[in-house]
Backbone as XML, in Angstrom:
<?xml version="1.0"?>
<chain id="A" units="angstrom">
  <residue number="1" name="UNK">
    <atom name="N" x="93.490" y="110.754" z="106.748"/>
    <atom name="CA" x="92.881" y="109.490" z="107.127"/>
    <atom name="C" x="93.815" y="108.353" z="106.707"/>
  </residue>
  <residue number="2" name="UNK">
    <atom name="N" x="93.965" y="107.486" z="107.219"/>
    <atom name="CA" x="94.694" y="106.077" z="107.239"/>
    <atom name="C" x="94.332" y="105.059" z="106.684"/>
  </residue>
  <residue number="3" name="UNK">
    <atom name="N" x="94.992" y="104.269" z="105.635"/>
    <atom name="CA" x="94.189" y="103.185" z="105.203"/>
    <atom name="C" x="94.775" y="102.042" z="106.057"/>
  </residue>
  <residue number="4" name="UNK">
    <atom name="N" x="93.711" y="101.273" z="107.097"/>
    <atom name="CA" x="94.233" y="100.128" z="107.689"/>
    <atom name="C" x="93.598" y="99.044" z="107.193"/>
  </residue>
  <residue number="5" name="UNK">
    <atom name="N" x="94.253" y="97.779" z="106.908"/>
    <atom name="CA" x="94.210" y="96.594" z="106.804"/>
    <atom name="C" x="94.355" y="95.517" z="108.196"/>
  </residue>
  <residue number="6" name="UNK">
    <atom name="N" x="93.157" y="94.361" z="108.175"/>
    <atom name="CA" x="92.803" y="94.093" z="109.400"/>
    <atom name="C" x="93.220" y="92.906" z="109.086"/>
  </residue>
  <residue number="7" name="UNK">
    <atom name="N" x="94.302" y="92.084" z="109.045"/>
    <atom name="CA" x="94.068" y="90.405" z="108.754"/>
    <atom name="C" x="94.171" y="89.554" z="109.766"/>
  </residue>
  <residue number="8" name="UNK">
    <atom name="N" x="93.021" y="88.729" z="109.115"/>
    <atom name="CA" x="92.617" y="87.428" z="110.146"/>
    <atom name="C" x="93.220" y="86.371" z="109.982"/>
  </residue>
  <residue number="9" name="UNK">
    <atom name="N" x="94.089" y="85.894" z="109.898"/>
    <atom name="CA" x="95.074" y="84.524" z="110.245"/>
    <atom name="C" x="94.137" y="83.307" z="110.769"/>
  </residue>
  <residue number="10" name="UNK">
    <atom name="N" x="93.938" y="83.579" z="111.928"/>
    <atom name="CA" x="93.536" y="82.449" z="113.114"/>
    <atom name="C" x="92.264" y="81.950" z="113.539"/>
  </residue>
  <residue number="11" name="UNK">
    <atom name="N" x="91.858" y="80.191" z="113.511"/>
    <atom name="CA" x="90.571" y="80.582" z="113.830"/>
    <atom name="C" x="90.378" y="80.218" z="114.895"/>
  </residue>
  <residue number="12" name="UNK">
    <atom name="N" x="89.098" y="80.698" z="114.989"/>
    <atom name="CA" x="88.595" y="81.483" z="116.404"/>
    <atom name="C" x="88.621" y="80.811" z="117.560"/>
  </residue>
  <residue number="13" name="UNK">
    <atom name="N" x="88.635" y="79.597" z="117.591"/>
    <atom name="CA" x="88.527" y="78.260" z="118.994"/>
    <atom name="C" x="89.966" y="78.364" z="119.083"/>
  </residue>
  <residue number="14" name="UNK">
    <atom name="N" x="91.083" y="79.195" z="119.087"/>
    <atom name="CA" x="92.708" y="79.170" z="118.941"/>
    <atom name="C" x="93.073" y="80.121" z="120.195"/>
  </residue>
  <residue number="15" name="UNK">
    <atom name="N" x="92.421" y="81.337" z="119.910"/>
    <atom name="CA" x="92.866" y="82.248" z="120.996"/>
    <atom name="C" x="91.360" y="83.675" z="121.004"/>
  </residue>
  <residue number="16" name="UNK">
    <atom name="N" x="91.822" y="84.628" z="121.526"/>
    <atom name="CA" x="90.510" y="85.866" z="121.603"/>
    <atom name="C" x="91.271" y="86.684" z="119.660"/>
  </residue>
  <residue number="17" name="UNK">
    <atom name="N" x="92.087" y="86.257" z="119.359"/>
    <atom name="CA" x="92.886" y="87.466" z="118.085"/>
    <atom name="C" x="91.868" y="88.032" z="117.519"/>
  </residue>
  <residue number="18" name="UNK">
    <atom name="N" x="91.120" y="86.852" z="116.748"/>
    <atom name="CA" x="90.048" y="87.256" z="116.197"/>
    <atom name="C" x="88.814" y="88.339" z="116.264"/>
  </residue>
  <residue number="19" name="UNK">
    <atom name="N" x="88.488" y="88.363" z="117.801"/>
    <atom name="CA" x="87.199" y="88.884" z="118.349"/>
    <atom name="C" x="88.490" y="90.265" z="118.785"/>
  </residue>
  <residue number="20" name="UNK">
    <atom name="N" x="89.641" y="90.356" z="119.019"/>
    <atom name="CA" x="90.332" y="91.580" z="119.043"/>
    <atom name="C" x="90.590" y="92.150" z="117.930"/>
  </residue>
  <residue number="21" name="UNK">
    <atom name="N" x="90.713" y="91.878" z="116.835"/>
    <atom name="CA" x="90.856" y="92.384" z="115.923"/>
    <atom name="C" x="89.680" y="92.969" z="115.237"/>
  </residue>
  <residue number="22" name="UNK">
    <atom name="N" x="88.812" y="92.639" z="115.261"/>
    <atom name="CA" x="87.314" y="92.936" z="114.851"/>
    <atom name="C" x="86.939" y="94.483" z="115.726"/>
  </residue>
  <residue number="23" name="UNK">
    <atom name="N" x="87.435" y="93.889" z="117.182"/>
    <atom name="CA" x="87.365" y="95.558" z="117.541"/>
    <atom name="C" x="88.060" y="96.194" z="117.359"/>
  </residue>
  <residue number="24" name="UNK">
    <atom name="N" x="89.311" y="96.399" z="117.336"/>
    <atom name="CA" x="90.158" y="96.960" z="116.722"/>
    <atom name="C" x="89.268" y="97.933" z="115.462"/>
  </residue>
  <residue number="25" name="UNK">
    <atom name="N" x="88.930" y="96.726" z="114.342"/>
    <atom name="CA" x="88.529" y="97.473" z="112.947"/>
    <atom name="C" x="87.359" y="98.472" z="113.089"/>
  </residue>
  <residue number="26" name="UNK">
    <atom name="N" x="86.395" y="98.064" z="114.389"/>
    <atom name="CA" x="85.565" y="99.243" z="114.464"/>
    <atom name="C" x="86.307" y="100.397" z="115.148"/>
  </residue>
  <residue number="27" name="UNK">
    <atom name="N" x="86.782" y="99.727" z="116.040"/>
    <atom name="CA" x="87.341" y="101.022" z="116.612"/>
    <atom name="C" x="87.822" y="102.173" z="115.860"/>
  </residue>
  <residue number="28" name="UNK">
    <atom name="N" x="88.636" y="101.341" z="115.241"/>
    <atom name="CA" x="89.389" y="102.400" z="114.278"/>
    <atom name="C" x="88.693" y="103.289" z="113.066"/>
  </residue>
  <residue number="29" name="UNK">
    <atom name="N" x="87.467" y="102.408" z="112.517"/>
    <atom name="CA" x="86.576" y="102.553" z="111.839"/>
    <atom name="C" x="85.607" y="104.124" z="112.574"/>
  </residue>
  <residue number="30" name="UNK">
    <atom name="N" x="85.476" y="104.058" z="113.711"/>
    <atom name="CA" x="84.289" y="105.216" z="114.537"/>
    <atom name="C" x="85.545" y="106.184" z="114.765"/>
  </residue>
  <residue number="31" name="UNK">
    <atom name="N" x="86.699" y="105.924" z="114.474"/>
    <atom name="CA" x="87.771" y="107.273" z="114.279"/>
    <atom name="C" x="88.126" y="107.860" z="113.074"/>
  </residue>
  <residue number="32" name="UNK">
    <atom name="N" x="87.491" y="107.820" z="112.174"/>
    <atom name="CA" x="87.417" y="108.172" z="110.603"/>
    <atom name="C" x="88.376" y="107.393" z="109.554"/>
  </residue>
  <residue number="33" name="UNK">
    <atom name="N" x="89.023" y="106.016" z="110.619"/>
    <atom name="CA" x="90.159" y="105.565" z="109.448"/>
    <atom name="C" x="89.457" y="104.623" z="108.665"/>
  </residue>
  <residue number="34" name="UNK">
    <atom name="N" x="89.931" y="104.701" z="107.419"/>
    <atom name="CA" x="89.728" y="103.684" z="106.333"/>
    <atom name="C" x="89.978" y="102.434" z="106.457"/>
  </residue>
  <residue number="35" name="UNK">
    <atom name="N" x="89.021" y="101.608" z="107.161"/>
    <atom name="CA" x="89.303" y="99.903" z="107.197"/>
    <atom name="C" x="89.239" y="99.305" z="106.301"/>
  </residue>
  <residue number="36" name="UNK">
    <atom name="N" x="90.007" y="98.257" z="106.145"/>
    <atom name="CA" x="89.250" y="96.756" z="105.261"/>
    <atom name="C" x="89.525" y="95.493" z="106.209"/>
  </residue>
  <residue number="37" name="UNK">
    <atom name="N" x="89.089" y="94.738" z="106.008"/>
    <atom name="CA" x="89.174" y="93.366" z="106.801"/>
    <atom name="C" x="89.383" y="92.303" z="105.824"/>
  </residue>
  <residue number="38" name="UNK">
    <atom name="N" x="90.751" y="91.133" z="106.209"/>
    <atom name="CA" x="91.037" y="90.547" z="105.090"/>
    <atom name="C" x="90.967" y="89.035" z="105.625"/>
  </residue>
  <residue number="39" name="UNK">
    <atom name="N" x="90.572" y="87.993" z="105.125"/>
    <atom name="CA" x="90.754" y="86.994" z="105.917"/>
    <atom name="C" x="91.306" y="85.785" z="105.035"/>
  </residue>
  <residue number="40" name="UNK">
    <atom name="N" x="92.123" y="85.045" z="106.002"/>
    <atom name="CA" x="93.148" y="84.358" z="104.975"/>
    <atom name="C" x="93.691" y="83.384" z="106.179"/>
  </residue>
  <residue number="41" name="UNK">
    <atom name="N" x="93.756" y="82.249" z="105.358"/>
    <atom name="CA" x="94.075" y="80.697" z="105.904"/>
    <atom name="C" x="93.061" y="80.446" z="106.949"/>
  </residue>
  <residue number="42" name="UNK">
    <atom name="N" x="93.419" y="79.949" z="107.888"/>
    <atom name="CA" x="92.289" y="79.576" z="109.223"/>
    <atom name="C" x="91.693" y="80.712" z="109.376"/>
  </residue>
  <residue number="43" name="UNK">
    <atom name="N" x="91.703" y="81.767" z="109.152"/>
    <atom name="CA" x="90.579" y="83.153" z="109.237"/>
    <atom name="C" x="89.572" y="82.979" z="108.926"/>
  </residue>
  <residue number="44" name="UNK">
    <atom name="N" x="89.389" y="82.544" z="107.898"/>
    <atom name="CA" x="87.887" y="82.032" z="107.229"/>
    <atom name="C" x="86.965" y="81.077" z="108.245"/>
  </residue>
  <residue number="45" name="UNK">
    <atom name="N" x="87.809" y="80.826" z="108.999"/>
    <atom name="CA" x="86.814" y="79.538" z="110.417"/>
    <atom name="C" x="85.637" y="80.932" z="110.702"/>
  </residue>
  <residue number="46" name="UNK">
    <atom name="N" x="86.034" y="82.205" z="111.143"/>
    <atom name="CA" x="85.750" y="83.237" z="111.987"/>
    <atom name="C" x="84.784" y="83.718" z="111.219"/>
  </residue>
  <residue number="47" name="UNK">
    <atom name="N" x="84.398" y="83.557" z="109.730"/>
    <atom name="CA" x="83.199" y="83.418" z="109.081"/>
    <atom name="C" x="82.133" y="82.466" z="108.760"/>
  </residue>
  <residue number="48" name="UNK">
    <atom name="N" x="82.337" y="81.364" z="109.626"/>
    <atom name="CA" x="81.610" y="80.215" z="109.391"/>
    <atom name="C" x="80.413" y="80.243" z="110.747"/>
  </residue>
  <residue number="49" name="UNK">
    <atom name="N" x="79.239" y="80.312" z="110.378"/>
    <atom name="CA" x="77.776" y="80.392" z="111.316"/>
    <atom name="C" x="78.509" y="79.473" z="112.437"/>
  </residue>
  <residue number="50" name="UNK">
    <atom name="N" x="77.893" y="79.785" z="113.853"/>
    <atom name="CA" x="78.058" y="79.059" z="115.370"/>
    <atom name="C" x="79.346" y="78.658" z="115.406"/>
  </residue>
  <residue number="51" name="UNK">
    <atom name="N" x="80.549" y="79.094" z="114.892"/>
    <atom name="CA" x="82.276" y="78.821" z="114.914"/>
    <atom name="C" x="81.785" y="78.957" z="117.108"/>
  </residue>
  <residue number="52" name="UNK">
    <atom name="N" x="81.892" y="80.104" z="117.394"/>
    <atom name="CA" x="81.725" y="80.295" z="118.576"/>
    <atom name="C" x="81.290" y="79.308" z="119.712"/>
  </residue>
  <residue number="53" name="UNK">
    <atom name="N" x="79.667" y="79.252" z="119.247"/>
    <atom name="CA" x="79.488" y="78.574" z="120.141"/>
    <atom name="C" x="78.866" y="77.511" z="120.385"/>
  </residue>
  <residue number="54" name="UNK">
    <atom name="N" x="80.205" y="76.754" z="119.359"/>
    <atom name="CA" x="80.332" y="75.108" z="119.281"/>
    <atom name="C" x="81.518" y="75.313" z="120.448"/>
  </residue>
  <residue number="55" name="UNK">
    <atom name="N" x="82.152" y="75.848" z="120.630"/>
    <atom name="CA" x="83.474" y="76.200" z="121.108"/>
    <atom name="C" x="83.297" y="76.272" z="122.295"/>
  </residue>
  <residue number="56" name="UNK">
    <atom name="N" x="81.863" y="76.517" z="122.566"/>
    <atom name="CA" x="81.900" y="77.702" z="124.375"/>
    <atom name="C" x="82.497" y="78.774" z="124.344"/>
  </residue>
  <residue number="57" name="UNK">
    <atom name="N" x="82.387" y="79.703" z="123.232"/>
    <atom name="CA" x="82.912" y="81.103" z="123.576"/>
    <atom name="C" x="81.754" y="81.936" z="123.101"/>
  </residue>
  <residue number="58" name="UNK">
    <atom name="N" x="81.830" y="83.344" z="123.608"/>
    <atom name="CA" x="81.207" y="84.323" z="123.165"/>
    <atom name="C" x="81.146" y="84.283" z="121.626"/>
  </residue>
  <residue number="59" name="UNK">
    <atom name="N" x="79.176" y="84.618" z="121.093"/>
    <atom name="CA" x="79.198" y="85.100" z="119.754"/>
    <atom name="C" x="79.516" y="86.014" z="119.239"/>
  </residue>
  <residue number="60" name="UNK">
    <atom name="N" x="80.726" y="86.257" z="119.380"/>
    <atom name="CA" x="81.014" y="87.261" z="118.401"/>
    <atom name="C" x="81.028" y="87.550" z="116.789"/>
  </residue>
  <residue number="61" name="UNK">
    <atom name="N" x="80.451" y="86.660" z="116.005"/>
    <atom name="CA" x="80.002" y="86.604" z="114.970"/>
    <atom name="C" x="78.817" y="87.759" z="114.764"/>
  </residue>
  <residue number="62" name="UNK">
    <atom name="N" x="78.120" y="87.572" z="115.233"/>
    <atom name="CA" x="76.841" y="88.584" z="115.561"/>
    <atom name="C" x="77.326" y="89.978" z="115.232"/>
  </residue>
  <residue number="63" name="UNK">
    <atom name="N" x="79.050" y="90.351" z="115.770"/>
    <atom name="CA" x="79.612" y="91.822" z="115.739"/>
    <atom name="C" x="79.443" y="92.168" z="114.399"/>
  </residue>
  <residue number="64" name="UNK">
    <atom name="N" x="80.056" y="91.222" z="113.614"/>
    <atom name="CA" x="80.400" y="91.386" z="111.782"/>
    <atom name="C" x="79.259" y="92.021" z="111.495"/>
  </residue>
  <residue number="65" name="UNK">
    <atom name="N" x="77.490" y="91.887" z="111.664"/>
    <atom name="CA" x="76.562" y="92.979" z="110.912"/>
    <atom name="C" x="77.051" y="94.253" z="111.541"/>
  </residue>
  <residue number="66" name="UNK">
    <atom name="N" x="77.633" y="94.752" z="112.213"/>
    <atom name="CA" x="77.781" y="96.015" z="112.111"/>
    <atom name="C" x="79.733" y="96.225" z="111.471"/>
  </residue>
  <residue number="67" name="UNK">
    <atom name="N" x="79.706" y="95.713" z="110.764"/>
    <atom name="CA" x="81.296" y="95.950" z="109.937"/>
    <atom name="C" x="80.645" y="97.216" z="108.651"/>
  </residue>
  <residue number="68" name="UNK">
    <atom name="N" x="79.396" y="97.160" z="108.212"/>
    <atom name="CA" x="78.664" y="97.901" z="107.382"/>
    <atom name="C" x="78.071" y="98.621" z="108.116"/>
  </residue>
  <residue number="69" name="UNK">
    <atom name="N" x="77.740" y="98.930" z="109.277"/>
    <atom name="CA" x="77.560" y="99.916" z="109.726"/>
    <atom name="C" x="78.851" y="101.066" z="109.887"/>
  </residue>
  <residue number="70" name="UNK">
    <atom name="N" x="79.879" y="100.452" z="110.467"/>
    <atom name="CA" x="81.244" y="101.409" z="110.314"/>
    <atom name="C" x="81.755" y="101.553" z="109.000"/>
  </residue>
  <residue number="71" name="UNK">
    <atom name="N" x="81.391" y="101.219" z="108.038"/>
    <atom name="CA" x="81.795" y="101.754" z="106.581"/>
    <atom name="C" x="83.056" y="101.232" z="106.416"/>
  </residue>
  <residue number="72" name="UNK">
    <atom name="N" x="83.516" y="99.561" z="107.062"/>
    <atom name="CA" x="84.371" y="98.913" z="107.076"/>
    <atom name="C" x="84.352" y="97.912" z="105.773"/>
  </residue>
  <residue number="73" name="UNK">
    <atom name="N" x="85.472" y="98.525" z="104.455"/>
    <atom name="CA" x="85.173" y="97.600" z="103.116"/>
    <atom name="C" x="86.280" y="98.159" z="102.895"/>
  </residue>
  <residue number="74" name="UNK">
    <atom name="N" x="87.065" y="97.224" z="101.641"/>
    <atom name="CA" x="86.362" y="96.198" z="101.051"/>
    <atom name="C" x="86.425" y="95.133" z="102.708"/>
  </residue>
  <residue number="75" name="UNK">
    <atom name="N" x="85.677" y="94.029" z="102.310"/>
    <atom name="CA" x="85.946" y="92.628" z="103.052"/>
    <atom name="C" x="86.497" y="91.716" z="102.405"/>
  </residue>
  <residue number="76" name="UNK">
    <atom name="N" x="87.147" y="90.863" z="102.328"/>
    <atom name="CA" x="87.847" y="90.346" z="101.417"/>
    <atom name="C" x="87.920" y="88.733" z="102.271"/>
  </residue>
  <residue number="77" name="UNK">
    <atom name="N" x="88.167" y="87.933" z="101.323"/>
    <atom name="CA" x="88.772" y="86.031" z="101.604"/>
    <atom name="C" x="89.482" y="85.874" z="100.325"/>
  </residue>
  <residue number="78" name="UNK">
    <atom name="N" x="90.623" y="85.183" z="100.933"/>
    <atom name="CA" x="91.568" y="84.571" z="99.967"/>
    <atom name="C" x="91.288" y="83.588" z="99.579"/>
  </residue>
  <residue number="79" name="UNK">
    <atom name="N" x="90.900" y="83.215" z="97.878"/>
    <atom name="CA" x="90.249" y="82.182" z="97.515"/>
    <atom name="C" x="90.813" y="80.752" z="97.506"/>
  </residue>
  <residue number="80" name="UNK">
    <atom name="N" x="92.185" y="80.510" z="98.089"/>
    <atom name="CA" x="93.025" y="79.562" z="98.411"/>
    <atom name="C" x="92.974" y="79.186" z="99.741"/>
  </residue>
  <residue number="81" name="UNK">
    <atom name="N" x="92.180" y="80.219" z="100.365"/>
    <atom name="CA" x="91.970" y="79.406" z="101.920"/>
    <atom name="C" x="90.715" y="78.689" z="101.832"/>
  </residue>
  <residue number="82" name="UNK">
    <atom name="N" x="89.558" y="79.258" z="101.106"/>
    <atom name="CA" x="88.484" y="78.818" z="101.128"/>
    <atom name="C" x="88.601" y="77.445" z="99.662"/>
  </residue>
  <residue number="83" name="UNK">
    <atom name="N" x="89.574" y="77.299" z="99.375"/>
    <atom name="CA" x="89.951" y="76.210" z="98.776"/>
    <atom name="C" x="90.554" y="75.106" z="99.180"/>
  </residue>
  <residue number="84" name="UNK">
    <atom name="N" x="91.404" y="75.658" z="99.868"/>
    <atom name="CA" x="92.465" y="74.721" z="101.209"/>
    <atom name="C" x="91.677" y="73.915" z="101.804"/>
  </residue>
  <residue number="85" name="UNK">
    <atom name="N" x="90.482" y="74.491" z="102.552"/>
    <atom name="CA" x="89.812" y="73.757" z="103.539"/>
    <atom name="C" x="88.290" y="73.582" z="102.811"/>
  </residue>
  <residue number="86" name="UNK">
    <atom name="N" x="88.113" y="73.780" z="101.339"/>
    <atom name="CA" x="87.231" y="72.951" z="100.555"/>
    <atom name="C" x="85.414" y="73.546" z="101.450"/>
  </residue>
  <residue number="87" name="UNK">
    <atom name="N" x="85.527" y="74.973" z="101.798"/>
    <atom name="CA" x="84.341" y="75.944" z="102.011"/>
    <atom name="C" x="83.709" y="76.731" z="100.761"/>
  </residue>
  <residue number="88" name="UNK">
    <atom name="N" x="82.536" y="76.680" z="100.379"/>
    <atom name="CA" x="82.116" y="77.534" z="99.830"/>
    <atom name="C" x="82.179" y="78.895" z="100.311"/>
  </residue>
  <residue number="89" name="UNK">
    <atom name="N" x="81.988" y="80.018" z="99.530"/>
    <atom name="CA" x="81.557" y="81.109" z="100.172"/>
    <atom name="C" x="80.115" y="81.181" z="100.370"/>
  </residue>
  <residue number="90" name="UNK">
    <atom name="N" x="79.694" y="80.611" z="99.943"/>
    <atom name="CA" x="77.909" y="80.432" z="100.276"/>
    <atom name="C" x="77.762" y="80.106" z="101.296"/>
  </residue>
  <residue number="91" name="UNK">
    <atom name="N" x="78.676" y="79.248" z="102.105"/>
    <atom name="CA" x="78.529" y="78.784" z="103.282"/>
    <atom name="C" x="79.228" y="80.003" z="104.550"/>
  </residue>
  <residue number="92" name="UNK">
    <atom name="N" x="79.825" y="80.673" z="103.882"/>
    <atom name="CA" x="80.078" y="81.978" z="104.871"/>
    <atom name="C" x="78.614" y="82.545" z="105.523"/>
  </residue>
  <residue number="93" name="UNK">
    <atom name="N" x="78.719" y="82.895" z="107.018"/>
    <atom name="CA" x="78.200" y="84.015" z="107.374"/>
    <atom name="C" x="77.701" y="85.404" z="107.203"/>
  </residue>
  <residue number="94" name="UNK">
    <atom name="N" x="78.937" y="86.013" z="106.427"/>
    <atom name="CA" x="78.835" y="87.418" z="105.941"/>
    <atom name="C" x="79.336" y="87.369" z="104.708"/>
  </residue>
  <residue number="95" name="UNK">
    <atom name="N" x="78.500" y="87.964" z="103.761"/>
    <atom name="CA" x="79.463" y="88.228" z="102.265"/>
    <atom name="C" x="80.100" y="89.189" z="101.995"/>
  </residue>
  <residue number="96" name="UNK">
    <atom name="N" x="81.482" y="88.467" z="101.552"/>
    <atom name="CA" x="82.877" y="89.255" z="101.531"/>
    <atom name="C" x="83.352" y="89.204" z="99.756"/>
  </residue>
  <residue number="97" name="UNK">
    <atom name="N" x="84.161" y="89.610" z="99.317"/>
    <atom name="CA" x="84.575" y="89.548" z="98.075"/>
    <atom name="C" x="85.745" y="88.279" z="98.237"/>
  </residue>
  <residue number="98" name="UNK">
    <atom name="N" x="85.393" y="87.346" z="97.147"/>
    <atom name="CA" x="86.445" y="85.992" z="97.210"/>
    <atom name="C" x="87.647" y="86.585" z="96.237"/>
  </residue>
  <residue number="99" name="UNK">
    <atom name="N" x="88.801" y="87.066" z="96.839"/>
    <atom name="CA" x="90.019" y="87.710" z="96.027"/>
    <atom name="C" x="91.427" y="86.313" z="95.704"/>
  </residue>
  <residue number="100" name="UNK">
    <atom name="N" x="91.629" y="87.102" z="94.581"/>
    <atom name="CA" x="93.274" y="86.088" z="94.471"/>
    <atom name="C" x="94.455" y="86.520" z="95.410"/>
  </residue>
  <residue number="101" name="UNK">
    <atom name="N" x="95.628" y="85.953" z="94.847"/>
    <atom name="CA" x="96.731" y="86.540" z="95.587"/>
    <atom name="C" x="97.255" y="87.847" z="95.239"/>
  </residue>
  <residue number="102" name="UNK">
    <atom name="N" x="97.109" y="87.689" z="93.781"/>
    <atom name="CA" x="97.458" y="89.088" z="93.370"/>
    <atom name="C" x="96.682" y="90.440" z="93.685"/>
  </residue>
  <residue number="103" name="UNK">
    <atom name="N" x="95.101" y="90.377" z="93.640"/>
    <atom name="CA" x="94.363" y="91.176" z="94.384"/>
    <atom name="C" x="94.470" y="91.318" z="95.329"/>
  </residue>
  <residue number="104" name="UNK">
    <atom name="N" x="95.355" y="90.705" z="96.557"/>
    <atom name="CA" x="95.136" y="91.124" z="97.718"/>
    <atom name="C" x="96.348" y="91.568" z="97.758"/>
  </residue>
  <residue number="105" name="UNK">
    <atom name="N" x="97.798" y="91.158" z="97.340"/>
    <atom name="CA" x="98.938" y="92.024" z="97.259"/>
    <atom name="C" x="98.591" y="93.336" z="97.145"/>
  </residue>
  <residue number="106" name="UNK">
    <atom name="N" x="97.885" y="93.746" z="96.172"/>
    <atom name="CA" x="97.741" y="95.119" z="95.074"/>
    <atom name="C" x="97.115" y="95.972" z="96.571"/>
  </residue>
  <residue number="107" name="UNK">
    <atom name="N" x="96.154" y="95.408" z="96.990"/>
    <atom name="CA" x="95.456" y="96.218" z="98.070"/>
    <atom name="C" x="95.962" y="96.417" z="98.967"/>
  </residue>
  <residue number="108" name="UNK">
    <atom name="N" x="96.886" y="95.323" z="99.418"/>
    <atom name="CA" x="97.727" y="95.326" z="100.520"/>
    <atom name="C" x="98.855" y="96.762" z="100.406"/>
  </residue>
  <residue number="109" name="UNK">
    <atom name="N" x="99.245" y="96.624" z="99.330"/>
    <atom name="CA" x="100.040" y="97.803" z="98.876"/>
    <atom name="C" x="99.873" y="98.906" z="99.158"/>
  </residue>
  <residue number="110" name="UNK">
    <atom name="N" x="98.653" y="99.255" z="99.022"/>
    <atom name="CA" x="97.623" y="100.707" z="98.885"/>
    <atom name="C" x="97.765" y="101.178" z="100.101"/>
  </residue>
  <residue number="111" name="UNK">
    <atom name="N" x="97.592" y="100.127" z="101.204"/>
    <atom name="CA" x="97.375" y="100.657" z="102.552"/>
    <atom name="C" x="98.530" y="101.086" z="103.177"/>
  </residue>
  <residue number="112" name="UNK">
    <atom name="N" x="98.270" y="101.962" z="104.769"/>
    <atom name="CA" x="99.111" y="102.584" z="105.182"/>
    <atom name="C" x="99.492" y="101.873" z="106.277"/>
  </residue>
  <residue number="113" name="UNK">
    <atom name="N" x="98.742" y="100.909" z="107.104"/>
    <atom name="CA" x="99.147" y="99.608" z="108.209"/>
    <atom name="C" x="98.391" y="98.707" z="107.689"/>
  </residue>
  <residue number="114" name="UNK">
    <atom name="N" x="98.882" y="97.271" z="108.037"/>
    <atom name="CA" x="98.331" y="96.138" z="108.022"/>
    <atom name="C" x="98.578" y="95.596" z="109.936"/>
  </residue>
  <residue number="115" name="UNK">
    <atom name="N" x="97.604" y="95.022" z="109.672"/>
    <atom name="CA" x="97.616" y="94.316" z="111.243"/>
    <atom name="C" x="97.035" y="92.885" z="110.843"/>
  </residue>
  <residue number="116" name="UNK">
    <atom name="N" x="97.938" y="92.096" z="111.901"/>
    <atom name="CA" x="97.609" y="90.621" z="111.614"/>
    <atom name="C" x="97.156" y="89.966" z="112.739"/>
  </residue>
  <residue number="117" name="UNK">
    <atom name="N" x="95.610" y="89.307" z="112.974"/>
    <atom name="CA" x="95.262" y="88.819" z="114.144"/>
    <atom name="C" x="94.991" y="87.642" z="113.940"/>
  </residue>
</chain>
């Protein structure tokens, strides 16, 4: 089994990366690989309630309750993005673990791909 790392870069009113990458992580997730999903800098938009559809795009927010259904963890936010742009995590959508830099290096390490959307 594979450990993949899913990172979210971009937010979501930018391009589809986001809502591709998410499938991606199930996808890969309903094939027995080991996901995590990491989100970092403008990624964190893609956890914020109606990001979508203030935008006019599909809710794909709605997908994230089933990230625990595919046994997709850890979830992770870089606590410098959600600092950058002055968000609580309370104000997130889904609860994720708020990590440093060094925690997410260490994990990053562990894994066998990273993908960046």
């Amino acid at each position: 089994m594979k450990q993949i790392a899913v990172i979210f870069r971009s937010a979501p009113h930018r391009n589809a990366r986001a809502r591709e990458g998410l499938e991606f992580a199930m996808l890969a997730a309903s094939l027995d690989q080991q996901v995590s999903l990491v989100f970092v800098d403008e990624g964190i938009f893609n956890l914020l309630p109606q990001q979508a559809e203030q935008i006019g795009n599909k809710d794909y927010l709605a997908t994230f309750k089933a990230v625990d259904f595919y046994d997709i963890e850890p979830v992770m936010i870089l606590d410098t993005a959600l600092t950058k742009f002055g968000i609580a995590a309370a104000q997130l959508s889904y609860a994720a673990d708020v990590v440093d830099q060094l925690s997410l290096q260490q994990h990053l390490q562990q894994v066998d791909e990273v993908l960046v959307f």
